Coordinates of C-alpha atoms and ligand atoms in Angstrom, one line a residue:
M581 CA 0.0 0.0 0.0
K582 CA 1.4 3.3 -1.1
T583 CA 2.0 5.4 2.0
E584 CA 3.5 8.9 2.1
R585 CA 3.9 11.3 5.0
L586 CA 2.1 14.5 4.9
V587 CA 4.5 17.2 3.7
K588 CA 4.4 21.0 4.1
L589 CA 2.5 20.7 7.5
Q590 CA 3.2 24.2 8.9
V591 CA 2.0 25.0 12.5
Q592 CA 1.4 28.7 12.7
S593 CA 3.0 28.9 16.2
N594 CA 2.6 32.7 16.5
R595 CA -1.1 32.5 15.7
L596 CA -1.5 29.7 18.2
Q597 CA 0.4 31.6 21.0
S598 CA -1.6 34.8 20.4
E599 CA -4.9 32.8 20.6
L600 CA -3.7 31.1 23.8
A601 CA -3.0 34.5 25.3
T602 CA -6.4 35.8 24.2
L603 CA -8.1 32.8 25.8
A604 CA -6.1 33.2 29.0
A605 CA -7.5 36.8 29.3
F606 CA -11.0 35.4 29.6
S607 CA -10.5 35.0 33.4
A608 CA -12.2 36.0 36.6
I609 CA -8.9 36.9 38.2
P610 CA -5.8 38.9 37.0
A611 CA -2.9 37.3 35.0
P612 CA -0.8 35.2 35.4
A613 CA -3.5 33.3 37.2
V614 CA -6.5 32.0 35.3
E615 CA -10.0 31.2 36.6
R616 CA -12.7 30.2 34.1
I617 CA -15.5 28.4 35.8
V618 CA -18.0 26.6 33.6
Y619 CA -20.9 28.8 32.4
S620 CA -19.4 31.8 34.1
H621 CA -19.3 35.1 32.2
Q622 CA -15.7 34.5 31.3
D623 CA -16.5 30.9 30.1
M624 CA -19.3 32.2 27.9
Q625 CA -17.2 34.9 26.4
A626 CA -14.4 32.4 25.7
R627 CA -16.9 30.0 24.1
A628 CA -18.3 32.8 21.8
W629 CA -14.8 33.8 20.8
L630 CA -13.8 30.2 20.0
K631 CA -16.9 29.5 18.0
K632 CA -16.2 32.5 15.8
L633 CA -12.6 31.3 15.2
C634 CA -13.9 27.8 14.3
A635 CA -16.5 29.3 11.9
S636 CA -13.8 31.4 10.2
A637 CA -11.9 28.2 9.7
G638 CA -14.8 26.9 7.8
L639 CA -15.9 24.4 10.5
V640 CA -19.6 23.6 11.1
V641 CA -20.3 24.4 14.7
R642 CA -23.0 22.9 17.0
E643 CA -23.6 22.7 20.7
D644 CA -25.4 20.1 22.7
A645 CA -27.8 20.5 25.7
V646 CA -24.9 20.9 28.2
G647 CA -22.7 23.1 26.1
N648 CA -20.3 20.5 24.6
T649 CA -19.3 22.2 21.4
F650 CA -18.5 20.4 18.2
A651 CA -16.7 22.1 15.2
R652 CA -16.6 19.8 12.2
W653 CA -14.3 19.9 9.1
Q654 CA -16.6 18.0 6.7
G655 CA -14.8 15.2 4.9
T656 CA -15.5 14.1 1.4
N657 CA -17.4 11.2 2.8
P658 CA -19.5 12.7 5.6
A659 CA -21.3 9.4 6.1
L660 CA -18.2 8.0 7.8
P661 CA -17.7 8.4 11.6
A662 CA -15.5 11.4 12.2
I663 CA -12.1 11.3 13.9
A664 CA -12.2 13.8 16.8
T665 CA -9.8 15.8 18.9
G666 CA -10.3 18.4 21.7
S667 CA -10.2 19.1 25.4
H668 CA -11.6 21.7 27.8
I669 CA -11.3 25.4 28.4
D670 CA -12.7 25.6 32.0
A671 CA -10.0 26.4 34.5
I672 CA -10.0 26.0 38.2
P673 CA -9.3 29.1 40.4
H674 CA -5.7 30.1 40.6
S675 CA -4.7 27.9 37.8
G676 CA -2.7 28.4 34.6
R677 CA -3.3 29.0 30.9
Y678 CA -2.3 25.7 29.3
D679 CA -4.4 22.9 31.0
G680 CA -7.0 21.9 28.5
T681 CA -6.6 24.9 26.3
V682 CA -3.6 23.4 24.5
G683 CA -5.9 20.6 23.4
V684 CA -8.6 22.9 22.2
M685 CA -6.5 25.6 20.5
G686 CA -3.9 23.1 19.4
G687 CA -6.7 20.9 17.9
L688 CA -8.0 23.9 16.0
E689 CA -4.4 24.7 14.9
A690 CA -3.9 21.1 13.7
I691 CA -7.0 21.4 11.6
R692 CA -5.9 24.7 10.1
A693 CA -2.4 23.4 9.4
L694 CA -4.0 20.4 7.5
Q695 CA -6.3 22.8 5.6
E696 CA -3.3 25.0 4.7
S697 CA -1.3 22.0 3.6
G698 CA -3.9 21.1 1.1
F699 CA -4.9 17.9 2.8
Q700 CA -8.5 16.9 2.2
P701 CA -10.0 14.5 4.8
T702 CA -12.2 11.7 3.6
R703 CA -13.6 11.1 7.1
S704 CA -14.6 14.4 8.8
I705 CA -12.3 15.8 11.5
E706 CA -14.2 17.2 14.5
L707 CA -12.9 19.5 17.3
I708 CA -14.7 19.1 20.6
L709 CA -14.8 21.6 23.5
F710 CA -16.0 19.6 26.5
T711 CA -18.1 21.3 29.1
S712 CA -16.9 21.3 32.7
E713 CA -13.9 19.0 32.7
E714 CA -13.0 20.4 36.1
P715 CA -15.0 19.4 39.2
T716 CA -15.0 23.0 40.6
R717 CA -18.7 23.9 40.1
F718 CA -20.6 20.7 40.2
G719 CA -18.3 18.5 42.3
I720 CA -17.6 16.0 39.5
G721 CA -15.0 16.1 36.8
C722 CA -15.6 15.5 33.1
L723 CA -19.3 16.4 33.2
G724 CA -19.7 16.9 29.4
S725 CA -17.8 13.7 28.4
R726 CA -19.5 11.7 31.1
L727 CA -22.9 12.6 29.6
M728 CA -21.6 12.0 26.0
S729 CA -20.4 8.5 27.0
G730 CA -23.3 7.6 29.3
S731 CA -21.1 7.5 32.4
L732 CA -23.6 10.0 33.8
T733 CA -27.3 9.9 33.1
A734 CA -29.7 12.8 32.5
S735 CA -30.8 12.6 36.1
A736 CA -27.7 14.7 36.7
D737 CA -29.9 17.7 35.6
T738 CA -31.5 17.8 39.0
T739 CA -29.0 15.8 41.2
L740 CA -26.0 18.0 40.4
R741 CA -26.0 21.4 42.2
D742 CA -23.4 24.1 42.4
P743 CA -22.3 25.7 45.7
S744 CA -25.2 28.2 45.5
D745 CA -27.5 25.1 45.4
A746 CA -28.7 25.8 41.9
T747 CA -29.3 22.8 39.8
L748 CA -27.4 21.9 36.6
H749 CA -30.7 22.2 34.8
D750 CA -31.3 25.8 35.9
I751 CA -27.7 26.9 35.4
R752 CA -27.3 25.4 31.9
H753 CA -30.7 26.9 30.8
A754 CA -29.6 30.3 32.1
A755 CA -26.4 29.9 30.1
G756 CA -28.5 29.3 27.0
F757 CA -28.2 25.5 26.7
A758 CA -31.7 24.0 26.6
G759 CA -32.9 20.6 25.5
D760 CA -33.2 17.2 27.0
L761 CA -29.9 16.3 28.8
A762 CA -30.3 12.7 27.5
S763 CA -29.7 14.1 24.0
T764 CA -26.0 14.6 24.8
R765 CA -25.5 10.8 24.8
L766 CA -23.5 9.7 21.7
A767 CA -23.8 6.3 20.1
P768 CA -20.7 4.0 20.5
D769 CA -19.9 4.2 16.8
H770 CA -20.4 8.0 16.6
Y771 CA -16.7 8.6 16.3
A772 CA -14.0 6.5 14.6
G773 CA -11.5 7.7 17.2
F774 CA -10.5 10.5 19.5
V775 CA -7.0 11.9 20.2
E776 CA -6.5 14.6 22.9
L777 CA -3.4 16.8 23.1
H778 CA -2.6 17.9 26.7
I779 CA 0.2 19.1 28.8
E780 CA 1.6 16.2 30.9
Q781 CA 0.9 17.9 34.3
G782 CA 3.9 16.0 35.6
P783 CA 7.7 16.2 35.4
L784 CA 8.6 13.0 33.5
L785 CA 8.9 14.3 29.9
E786 CA 10.8 17.4 30.8
R787 CA 13.1 15.4 33.1
R788 CA 13.8 12.9 30.3
G789 CA 14.2 15.6 27.7
V790 CA 11.5 13.9 25.6
P791 CA 9.2 16.2 23.6
V792 CA 6.2 13.8 23.2
G793 CA 4.4 11.4 25.5
V794 CA 2.2 8.7 24.0
V795 CA -0.4 7.9 26.7
T796 CA -1.1 4.2 27.1
A797 CA -3.5 4.4 30.1
I798 CA -5.4 7.0 32.2
A799 CA -5.6 6.7 36.0
A800 CA -8.9 5.8 37.7
P801 CA -10.2 8.7 39.7
A802 CA -12.6 8.6 42.7
S803 CA -13.9 11.4 44.9
V804 CA -15.5 11.1 48.3
R805 CA -17.4 13.6 50.3
I806 CA -17.0 13.3 54.1
A807 CA -19.3 15.1 56.6
I808 CA -18.3 15.1 60.3
E809 CA -20.7 16.1 63.1
G810 CA -19.1 16.7 66.5
E811 CA -19.9 19.0 69.4
G812 CA -19.1 22.7 69.4
G813 CA -18.8 25.1 72.2
H814 CA -16.5 27.5 74.1
A815 CA -12.8 27.1 73.3
G816 CA -11.9 28.0 76.8
A817 CA -14.7 26.3 78.8
I818 CA -14.9 22.9 77.4
L819 CA -12.2 20.6 78.9
M820 CA -10.2 18.4 76.6
P821 CA -11.4 15.0 77.8
T822 CA -15.0 16.0 77.0
R823 CA -14.4 17.4 73.5
H824 CA -15.8 16.0 70.2
D825 CA -13.9 18.3 67.9
A826 CA -15.0 17.8 64.3
F827 CA -11.9 19.3 62.8
L828 CA -9.5 17.0 64.6
A829 CA -11.6 14.1 63.5
A830 CA -11.2 15.4 59.9
A831 CA -7.5 15.8 60.4
E832 CA -7.1 12.2 61.5
I833 CA -9.2 11.0 58.6
S834 CA -7.0 13.0 56.1
L835 CA -3.8 11.6 57.6
A836 CA -5.2 8.1 57.4
L837 CA -6.0 8.6 53.7
E838 CA -2.4 9.8 53.2
A839 CA -1.1 6.7 54.9
A840 CA -3.3 4.5 52.8
A841 CA -1.9 6.0 49.6
K842 CA 1.7 5.7 50.8
S843 CA 1.3 2.1 51.9
T844 CA -0.1 0.4 48.8
G845 CA 3.4 -0.4 47.6
S846 CA 2.9 1.5 44.3
I847 CA 4.0 5.0 43.3
D848 CA 0.8 5.1 41.2
S849 CA -1.4 5.4 44.3
V850 CA -2.2 9.0 45.1
A851 CA -4.8 10.7 47.5
T852 CA -5.5 14.3 48.3
T853 CA -7.9 15.9 50.8
G854 CA -8.3 19.1 48.7
I855 CA -11.3 20.6 50.4
C856 CA -11.7 21.1 54.2
E857 CA -14.4 23.3 55.6
V858 CA -14.7 23.9 59.3
F859 CA -17.8 25.2 61.1
P860 CA -18.2 27.7 62.7
G861 CA -14.6 28.6 61.8
L862 CA -14.0 30.9 64.7
I863 CA -10.8 31.0 66.8
N864 CA -12.6 30.6 70.1
S865 CA -15.2 28.1 69.2
V866 CA -14.6 24.3 69.1
P867 CA -15.4 23.0 65.6
S868 CA -18.8 21.3 65.6
R869 CA -18.8 20.4 62.0
A870 CA -16.3 19.7 59.3
R871 CA -16.6 18.8 55.6
L872 CA -13.9 17.1 53.5
E873 CA -13.6 16.2 49.8
A874 CA -11.0 13.6 49.0
D875 CA -9.5 12.7 45.6
V876 CA -8.2 9.1 45.4
R877 CA -6.6 7.7 42.2
D878 CA -4.5 4.9 40.9
I879 CA -3.7 3.5 37.5
D880 CA -5.0 0.2 39.0
G881 CA -8.7 0.3 39.8
S882 CA -8.6 -2.4 42.5
R883 CA -5.7 -0.8 44.3
R884 CA -7.6 2.5 44.2
D885 CA -10.7 0.6 45.6
R886 CA -8.5 -0.8 48.5
M887 CA -7.6 2.8 49.4
L888 CA -11.3 3.7 49.4
A889 CA -11.9 0.8 51.8
V890 CA -9.2 1.9 54.1
L891 CA -10.7 5.4 54.1
E892 CA -14.1 4.0 55.0
K893 CA -12.7 2.0 57.9
A894 CA -10.7 5.0 59.1
C895 CA -13.9 7.1 59.2
A896 CA -15.7 4.5 61.3
D897 CA -12.7 4.1 63.7
V898 CA -12.4 7.9 64.2
A899 CA -16.1 8.3 64.6
Q900 CA -16.2 5.7 67.4
R901 CA -13.0 6.9 69.1
R902 CA -13.8 10.6 69.0
G903 CA -17.6 10.4 69.6
V904 CA -18.5 12.1 66.3
T905 CA -20.6 11.0 63.4
V906 CA -19.0 10.6 60.0
A907 CA -21.0 10.2 56.8
T908 CA -19.3 9.4 53.6
K909 CA -20.5 9.7 50.0
V910 CA -18.6 8.4 47.0
V911 CA -19.3 11.0 44.3
N912 CA -17.5 9.0 41.5
R913 CA -15.4 5.9 41.3
D914 CA -14.3 5.5 37.7
D915 CA -12.5 2.7 36.0
P916 CA -9.1 3.4 34.5
A917 CA -8.8 3.6 30.7
T918 CA -6.5 1.8 28.3
C919 CA -5.7 3.8 25.2
D920 CA -6.3 2.3 21.8
A921 CA -3.3 0.3 20.6
G922 CA -3.9 1.4 17.0
L923 CA -3.9 5.1 17.8
V924 CA -1.0 4.6 20.1
S925 CA 1.0 3.0 17.3
T926 CA 0.0 5.7 14.8
I927 CA 1.2 8.5 17.2
S928 CA 4.5 6.6 17.7
A929 CA 4.8 6.1 13.9
V930 CA 4.2 9.8 13.3
C931 CA 6.8 10.7 15.8
E932 CA 9.3 8.4 14.2
A933 CA 8.4 9.7 10.7
Q934 CA 8.9 13.3 12.0
G935 CA 12.1 12.4 13.8
I936 CA 10.6 13.3 17.2
A937 CA 11.5 11.3 20.2
C938 CA 8.5 10.0 22.2
D939 CA 8.0 7.9 25.3
R940 CA 5.0 5.8 26.2
M941 CA 3.5 6.7 29.6
V942 CA 0.4 6.7 31.8
S943 CA -1.7 9.7 32.6
R944 CA -2.0 10.4 36.4
A945 CA -4.4 13.2 35.7
Y946 CA -7.9 12.3 34.4
H947 CA -9.1 13.8 31.1
D948 CA -12.2 13.8 28.9
S949 CA -10.3 11.0 27.1
L950 CA -11.1 8.8 30.1
F951 CA -14.7 8.9 29.1
M952 CA -14.3 9.1 25.3
S953 CA -12.5 5.8 25.7
R954 CA -15.9 4.3 26.7
I955 CA -17.4 5.1 23.3
C956 CA -14.5 5.0 20.8
P957 CA -10.8 4.2 20.3
T958 CA -9.0 6.9 22.2
A959 CA -5.4 8.0 22.8
M960 CA -3.6 11.1 24.2
I961 CA -0.5 13.1 23.2
F962 CA 1.4 14.7 26.0
I963 CA 3.9 17.5 25.9
P964 CA 6.2 18.7 28.7
C965 CA 5.3 21.4 31.1
R966 CA 7.9 23.3 33.1
N967 CA 8.9 21.5 36.3
G968 CA 5.7 19.3 35.8
V969 CA 3.7 22.1 37.4
S970 CA 0.0 22.5 36.6
H971 CA -3.2 23.9 38.3
T972 CA -1.1 26.9 39.4
P973 CA -0.4 30.3 37.7
D974 CA 3.1 29.4 36.8
E975 CA 2.0 26.4 34.6
Y976 CA 4.0 26.8 31.4
S977 CA 4.7 24.9 28.2
S978 CA 7.0 26.4 25.6
P979 CA 5.8 27.5 22.1
E980 CA 8.1 24.9 20.6
A981 CA 6.7 22.1 22.8
I982 CA 3.2 23.1 21.9
A983 CA 3.9 23.3 18.2
T984 CA 5.5 19.9 18.3
G985 CA 2.5 18.4 19.9
V986 CA 0.2 20.1 17.3
L987 CA 2.3 18.7 14.5
V988 CA 2.1 15.2 15.8
L989 CA -1.7 15.6 16.4
A990 CA -2.2 17.0 12.9
E991 CA -0.5 14.1 11.2
T992 CA -2.2 11.5 13.5
L993 CA -5.6 12.9 12.6
A994 CA -4.8 13.0 8.9
R995 CA -3.7 9.3 9.0
H996 CA -7.1 8.4 10.4
A997 CA -9.1 10.9 8.5
G998 CA -7.9 9.7 5.1
V999 CA -9.7 6.6 3.7
L1000 CA -7.9 4.4 1.2
S1001 CA -9.5 4.4 -2.3
S1002 CA -12.4 2.0 -2.6
A1003 CA -10.1 -0.6 -4.0
D1004 CA -8.5 -0.8 -0.6
G1005 CA -11.7 -0.5 1.3
P1006 CA -12.4 1.9 4.1
Y1007 CA -9.6 2.4 6.6
T1008 CA -10.5 1.3 10.1
P1009 CA -8.5 3.0 13.0
G1010 CA -6.6 0.7 15.1
T1011 CA -4.4 -0.6 12.3
G1012 CA -2.2 2.4 12.5
T1013 CA -1.7 2.4 8.8
S1014 CA -0.5 5.7 7.4
L1015 CA -2.5 6.8 4.5
S1016 CA -1.7 8.4 1.2
R1017 CA -3.2 11.8 0.7
Ligands
LIG1480 O1 -7.9 16.6 38.2 C1 -7.5 16.3 37.1 O2 -6.9 15.2 36.9 C2 -7.9 17.1 35.9 O3 -6.9 18.1 35.7 N1 -9.2 17.7 36.0
LIG1481 MN1 -7.1 20.3 35.2
LIG1482 MN1 -7.0 19.2 31.8

């Protein structure tokens, strides 16, 4: 089979950098920090700006009932399932400008580079902006891709509430996204494949001096809400032996979770108590209530579940010993994902053809790819970020690193968007065959 690499693929790095800078400015807090909470004014401004950019690239744009946004480059055979790419633009408070946005703006740039190289896809190529990848507003990550993949049902419309106690239903309608939430669900054969470009959010690629990571698996995330009821009272009058201090119970539980993660025997086990609220939160009042939210992950689902079991036991022990009540609620407990071998081999083949070093690796962060893998062959391309830092204002990935990731993404998409002539029959992703133009 005649194969040739795409030539003349030019990533317009200056255009991409200026767009990343523009996107970063849609923020609720001043630079260099970024905050762009889903459906916020800044998020809606950024979405409007991005939709215009996609339209000016000749892409057909549509949004679903929760705001997942799809920008399609129609292929010559639109009946074929598209190959997709994309990521998220929502940003947690006090975060940086590259998490997610590199996958959205880089995906758009990959499409424009292919257009400008004269490539004509047979299978459509679609850019996806996923709604609410971060758990900040609704307490669960990957809201948009969970709904697309059926990992979350339409009941979320009323069960998910934000800190103001407004429902997802009311908030999305106020943002202009109407329609039945069930309509966000995509059929398993809707896409031929999905490839997400993302910063590594870890130090390995930079430490090894390798420009591209080919992700083979995505860690299994779980999050748990823990409510602790103790007894409050006067910080001076209540004697220590009679106290039922809710915060100290919370502290013991958090330390037990840390010990659970450190004692599994694997470096892939991680756990964080990222939220701790204390009531009444006054210096001279013994905490009567505390609320924790814990994030527990591992690349191995059963090892992750063992950590959850240790956490549950620690909650029961602390409740009994300290005379407090502890209620736990598992918000999500997701399986890990294995990336598609065909797409992984295509990305590796593209790197080889381009003379770009690449390493295979796991993703310790979760991504929308975790849920896209439930409905289509999925893989991820990682690029290095400085000191492995992410979710902070000094998150940084160089223009060169980003351009390299876009180049690899563009050619990977092209190899799966082209379909061999009818004599060869339609190309099915997973074989990793490169395609003639
Ligand atoms: O938390 C995560 O892994 C992702 O960055 N939301
Ligand atoms: Mn993130
Ligand atoms: Mn992300």
